[in-house]
Amino acid sequence: MSQELQEKRIMQSIRQYQIPLQQYMALMDLEERNERLFYKLLIDHVEELLPVVYTPTVGEACQKYGSIFRRPQGLYISLKERGKILEVLKNWHEKSIQVIVVTDGQRILGLGDLGCQGMGIPVGKLALYTALGGVRPSACLPITIDVGTNNEELLKDEFYIGLRQKRVVGQEYKDFLHEFMTAVKQNYGEKVLIQFEDFANHNAFDLLARYRSTHLVFNDDIQGTAAVVLAGVVAALKLVDGTLPEHTFLFFGAGEAGTGIAELIAFEISKQANAPLEEARKKIWLVDSKGLIVNSRMDSLQSFKKPWAHEHEPVKNLVDAIKALKPTVLIGSAGIGQTFTQEVIESMASINEKPVILALSNPTTQSECTAEQAYTWSKGHAIFASGSPFDPVEYNGKVYVPGQANNAYIFPGFGLGLVISGAIRVHDEMLLAAAEALAQQVTQENYDKGLIYPPFSNIREISAHIASNVAAKAYELGLATQLPRPKDLVKYAKSCMYSPVYRSYR
């Protein structure tokens, strides 16, 4: 049977499952059994299969990981391996690793602490690194660090696959992670990309700050989300007037995603306006669970929120903040569903002719509002994108196609750019380069539908452009080790991409 016919047959069988989790399990079995066919399927049917392999289905898969567990898909490193992490890494069957995605399972999507069952996330992310970014599957290593879980239900669950103990915190946790980071560099060298995934807020910021100057590290929740949202905002400027520094941004949610996005937007504003970063930050306001982040709250704020405390009287809720600040862009990243109420959307629409509304929380149940709500309540004026996929919406005879601000636009191409340039550090300038490359891929045809992101069907082409932009920035900053620099980076990126087509044997 030709690969095409096999592909057709498997797709037919997968479409017969009514339940996404069953489709997920069938695809994971296929990956185990026939890797090339799995990736061929994923590349050719990316728009259909992305929600199965990644959000929202992967969230349910992590919640039920113990009961659907067949075989380990990645490397588990538990506290029992303390002092021996280097040995454990050496036991992995592939020796030349380029990308590691690691989680400790403490904050999986919007679902909380899933402990060891968070492995679904690194596995899913790396499948996308290969399918969308072309990084060889053998060069990808999913890792879950098992330091226990505080999830009582899981600790009582007979099928739970991790350590049955409360999470280790404080110095013991830091030391264990430090041993891991040291062992990775020792075993795989300076150029291995370590992507932190779904760590709790305080640990995510801490790990990034601690290792960004010594390792090639990237946090998708903080930096990937930021780059994809910045790209959407830059693209949206074609539909609303004004330059980036002329807009006012209001965030609902001040966690790692919210502050990460805010910081990158501020960085781009400061670059465009040729102004200090502190000045640029004043165009951006954040609302957390206690209301607007203002100067008078400074003493009680966590350190990552402090740069966002501006001079203003206290404001308790989101609607009042919109009325007081008159933002042009509203961004939701709090992980709490249905917080963009009718009053919120109508307030945005009364201030702006075309309000930009980004409801970024995943999975769909956590989304701040649906696409239908955004278009209906704004009378069709909103420029809307969301974290989870929504179907097109018909309003007043016009069809609106909501964009999806999905990190999968950025991180596969970003990682490929780091790999092909042999980069040794990640710099914020590279994130801007990735965001710019993505915004440039939005065509007039996309804009006519109200889209601020290009369609996923073209994702490998998009990833090649992002990779080339990121690699160019790495060369420019003197962080690239792959010398001499290739003449045509887009062409080079494409030539480095893994192809899942069967090899021909004589």
mmCIF file with all atom_site columns, C-alpha atoms in Angstrom, residues 38-107:
data_model
loop_
_atom_site.group_PDB
_atom_site.id
_atom_site.type_symbol
_atom_site.label_atom_id
_atom_site.label_alt_id
_atom_site.label_comp_id
_atom_site.label_asym_id
_atom_site.label_entity_id
_atom_site.label_seq_id
_atom_site.pdbx_PDB_ins_code
_atom_site.Cartn_x
_atom_site.Cartn_y
_atom_site.Cartn_z
_atom_site.occupancy
_atom_site.B_iso_or_equiv
_atom_site.pdbx_formal_charge
_atom_site.auth_seq_id
_atom_site.auth_comp_id
_atom_site.auth_asym_id
_atom_site.auth_atom_id
_atom_site.pdbx_PDB_model_num
ATOM 1  C CA . PHE A 1 38  ? 1.837  9.775  12.101 1.00 0.00 ? 38  PHE A CA 1
ATOM 2  C CA . TYR A 1 39  ? 3.721  12.918 11.055 1.00 0.00 ? 39  TYR A CA 1
ATOM 3  C CA . LYS A 1 40  ? 2.494  12.698 7.450  1.00 0.00 ? 40  LYS A CA 1
ATOM 4  C CA . LEU A 1 41  ? -1.056 12.643 8.820  1.00 0.00 ? 41  LEU A CA 1
ATOM 5  C CA . LEU A 1 42  ? -0.425 15.549 11.179 1.00 0.00 ? 42  LEU A CA 1
ATOM 6  C CA . ILE A 1 43  ? 1.218  17.723 8.502  1.00 0.00 ? 43  ILE A CA 1
ATOM 7  C CA . ASP A 1 44  ? -1.428 17.052 5.832  1.00 0.00 ? 44  ASP A CA 1
ATOM 8  C CA . HIS A 1 45  ? -4.415 17.479 8.178  1.00 0.00 ? 45  HIS A CA 1
ATOM 9  C CA . VAL A 1 46  ? -2.987 20.020 10.605 1.00 0.00 ? 46  VAL A CA 1
ATOM 10 C CA . GLU A 1 47  ? -6.136 22.104 11.058 1.00 0.00 ? 47  GLU A CA 1
ATOM 11 C CA . GLU A 1 48  ? -8.246 19.038 11.809 1.00 0.00 ? 48  GLU A CA 1
ATOM 12 C CA . LEU A 1 49  ? -5.759 17.188 14.031 1.00 0.00 ? 49  LEU A CA 1
ATOM 13 C CA . LEU A 1 50  ? -4.113 20.056 15.956 1.00 0.00 ? 50  LEU A CA 1
ATOM 14 C CA . PRO A 1 51  ? -7.012 20.280 18.470 1.00 0.00 ? 51  PRO A CA 1
ATOM 15 C CA . VAL A 1 52  ? -6.699 16.496 19.000 1.00 0.00 ? 52  VAL A CA 1
ATOM 16 C CA . VAL A 1 53  ? -2.932 16.274 19.465 1.00 0.00 ? 53  VAL A CA 1
ATOM 17 C CA . TYR A 1 54  ? -2.778 19.553 21.372 1.00 0.00 ? 54  TYR A CA 1
ATOM 18 C CA . THR A 1 55  ? -5.288 21.870 23.072 1.00 0.00 ? 55  THR A CA 1
ATOM 19 C CA . PRO A 1 56  ? -8.056 21.287 23.954 1.00 0.00 ? 56  PRO A CA 1
ATOM 20 C CA . THR A 1 57  ? -7.931 17.435 23.862 1.00 0.00 ? 57  THR A CA 1
ATOM 21 C CA . VAL A 1 58  ? -4.448 17.108 25.396 1.00 0.00 ? 58  VAL A CA 1
ATOM 22 C CA . GLY A 1 59  ? -5.839 18.654 28.612 1.00 0.00 ? 59  GLY A CA 1
ATOM 23 C CA . GLU A 1 60  ? -8.360 15.856 29.012 1.00 0.00 ? 60  GLU A CA 1
ATOM 24 C CA . ALA A 1 61  ? -5.653 13.331 28.112 1.00 0.00 ? 61  ALA A CA 1
ATOM 25 C CA . CYS A 1 62  ? -3.465 14.656 30.973 1.00 0.00 ? 62  CYS A CA 1
ATOM 26 C CA . GLN A 1 63  ? -6.382 14.500 33.425 1.00 0.00 ? 63  GLN A CA 1
ATOM 27 C CA . LYS A 1 64  ? -6.986 10.838 32.489 1.00 0.00 ? 64  LYS A CA 1
ATOM 28 C CA . TYR A 1 65  ? -3.349 9.958  31.727 1.00 0.00 ? 65  TYR A CA 1
ATOM 29 C CA . GLY A 1 66  ? -3.192 7.255  34.404 1.00 0.00 ? 66  GLY A CA 1
ATOM 30 C CA . SER A 1 67  ? -6.176 5.345  33.068 1.00 0.00 ? 67  SER A CA 1
ATOM 31 C CA . ILE A 1 68  ? -5.224 5.637  29.363 1.00 0.00 ? 68  ILE A CA 1
ATOM 32 C CA . PHE A 1 69  ? -1.511 4.968  30.009 1.00 0.00 ? 69  PHE A CA 1
ATOM 33 C CA . ARG A 1 70  ? -0.068 2.321  27.654 1.00 0.00 ? 70  ARG A CA 1
ATOM 34 C CA . ARG A 1 71  ? 3.678  2.927  27.708 1.00 0.00 ? 71  ARG A CA 1
ATOM 35 C CA . PRO A 1 72  ? 6.050  5.742  28.687 1.00 0.00 ? 72  PRO A CA 1
ATOM 36 C CA . GLN A 1 73  ? 6.354  8.229  25.826 1.00 0.00 ? 73  GLN A CA 1
ATOM 37 C CA . GLY A 1 74  ? 9.100  10.358 27.342 1.00 0.00 ? 74  GLY A CA 1
ATOM 38 C CA . LEU A 1 75  ? 11.651 10.414 30.123 1.00 0.00 ? 75  LEU A CA 1
ATOM 39 C CA . TYR A 1 76  ? 10.492 10.611 33.746 1.00 0.00 ? 76  TYR A CA 1
ATOM 40 C CA . ILE A 1 77  ? 12.956 11.988 36.279 1.00 0.00 ? 77  ILE A CA 1
ATOM 41 C CA . SER A 1 78  ? 11.751 11.616 39.853 1.00 0.00 ? 78  SER A CA 1
ATOM 42 C CA . LEU A 1 79  ? 13.145 12.647 43.220 1.00 0.00 ? 79  LEU A CA 1
ATOM 43 C CA . LYS A 1 80  ? 14.373 9.066  43.619 1.00 0.00 ? 80  LYS A CA 1
ATOM 44 C CA . GLU A 1 81  ? 16.964 9.854  40.942 1.00 0.00 ? 81  GLU A CA 1
ATOM 45 C CA . ARG A 1 82  ? 18.507 12.679 42.962 1.00 0.00 ? 82  ARG A CA 1
ATOM 46 C CA . GLY A 1 83  ? 22.269 12.654 42.444 1.00 0.00 ? 83  GLY A CA 1
ATOM 47 C CA . LYS A 1 84  ? 21.917 10.407 39.383 1.00 0.00 ? 84  LYS A CA 1
ATOM 48 C CA . ILE A 1 85  ? 20.122 12.618 36.837 1.00 0.00 ? 85  ILE A CA 1
ATOM 49 C CA . LEU A 1 86  ? 23.086 12.577 34.439 1.00 0.00 ? 86  LEU A CA 1
ATOM 50 C CA . GLU A 1 87  ? 22.995 8.747  34.408 1.00 0.00 ? 87  GLU A CA 1
ATOM 51 C CA . VAL A 1 88  ? 19.250 8.806  33.740 1.00 0.00 ? 88  VAL A CA 1
ATOM 52 C CA . LEU A 1 89  ? 19.725 11.153 30.757 1.00 0.00 ? 89  LEU A CA 1
ATOM 53 C CA . LYS A 1 90  ? 22.424 8.861  29.396 1.00 0.00 ? 90  LYS A CA 1
ATOM 54 C CA . ASN A 1 91  ? 19.885 6.005  29.412 1.00 0.00 ? 91  ASN A CA 1
ATOM 55 C CA . TRP A 1 92  ? 17.735 7.734  26.789 1.00 0.00 ? 92  TRP A CA 1
ATOM 56 C CA . HIS A 1 93  ? 18.122 5.802  23.520 1.00 0.00 ? 93  HIS A CA 1
ATOM 57 C CA . GLU A 1 94  ? 18.781 8.848  21.296 1.00 0.00 ? 94  GLU A CA 1
ATOM 58 C CA . LYS A 1 95  ? 22.096 10.594 21.816 1.00 0.00 ? 95  LYS A CA 1
ATOM 59 C CA . SER A 1 96  ? 21.951 13.769 19.698 1.00 0.00 ? 96  SER A CA 1
ATOM 60 C CA . ILE A 1 97  ? 19.109 15.796 21.225 1.00 0.00 ? 97  ILE A CA 1
ATOM 61 C CA . GLN A 1 98  ? 18.334 19.321 19.976 1.00 0.00 ? 98  GLN A CA 1
ATOM 62 C CA . VAL A 1 99  ? 15.099 20.201 21.801 1.00 0.00 ? 99  VAL A CA 1
ATOM 63 C CA . ILE A 1 100 ? 13.887 19.229 25.274 1.00 0.00 ? 100 ILE A CA 1
ATOM 64 C CA . VAL A 1 101 ? 10.424 20.161 26.525 1.00 0.00 ? 101 VAL A CA 1
ATOM 65 C CA . VAL A 1 102 ? 10.207 19.758 30.301 1.00 0.00 ? 102 VAL A CA 1
ATOM 66 C CA . THR A 1 103 ? 7.362  20.145 32.807 1.00 0.00 ? 103 THR A CA 1
ATOM 67 C CA . ASP A 1 104 ? 6.813  19.433 36.481 1.00 0.00 ? 104 ASP A CA 1
ATOM 68 C CA . GLY A 1 105 ? 3.056  19.220 35.911 1.00 0.00 ? 105 GLY A CA 1
ATOM 69 C CA . GLN A 1 106 ? 2.122  21.885 38.460 1.00 0.00 ? 106 GLN A CA 1
ATOM 70 C CA . ARG A 1 107 ? 0.005  24.147 36.251 1.00 0.00 ? 107 ARG A CA 1
#
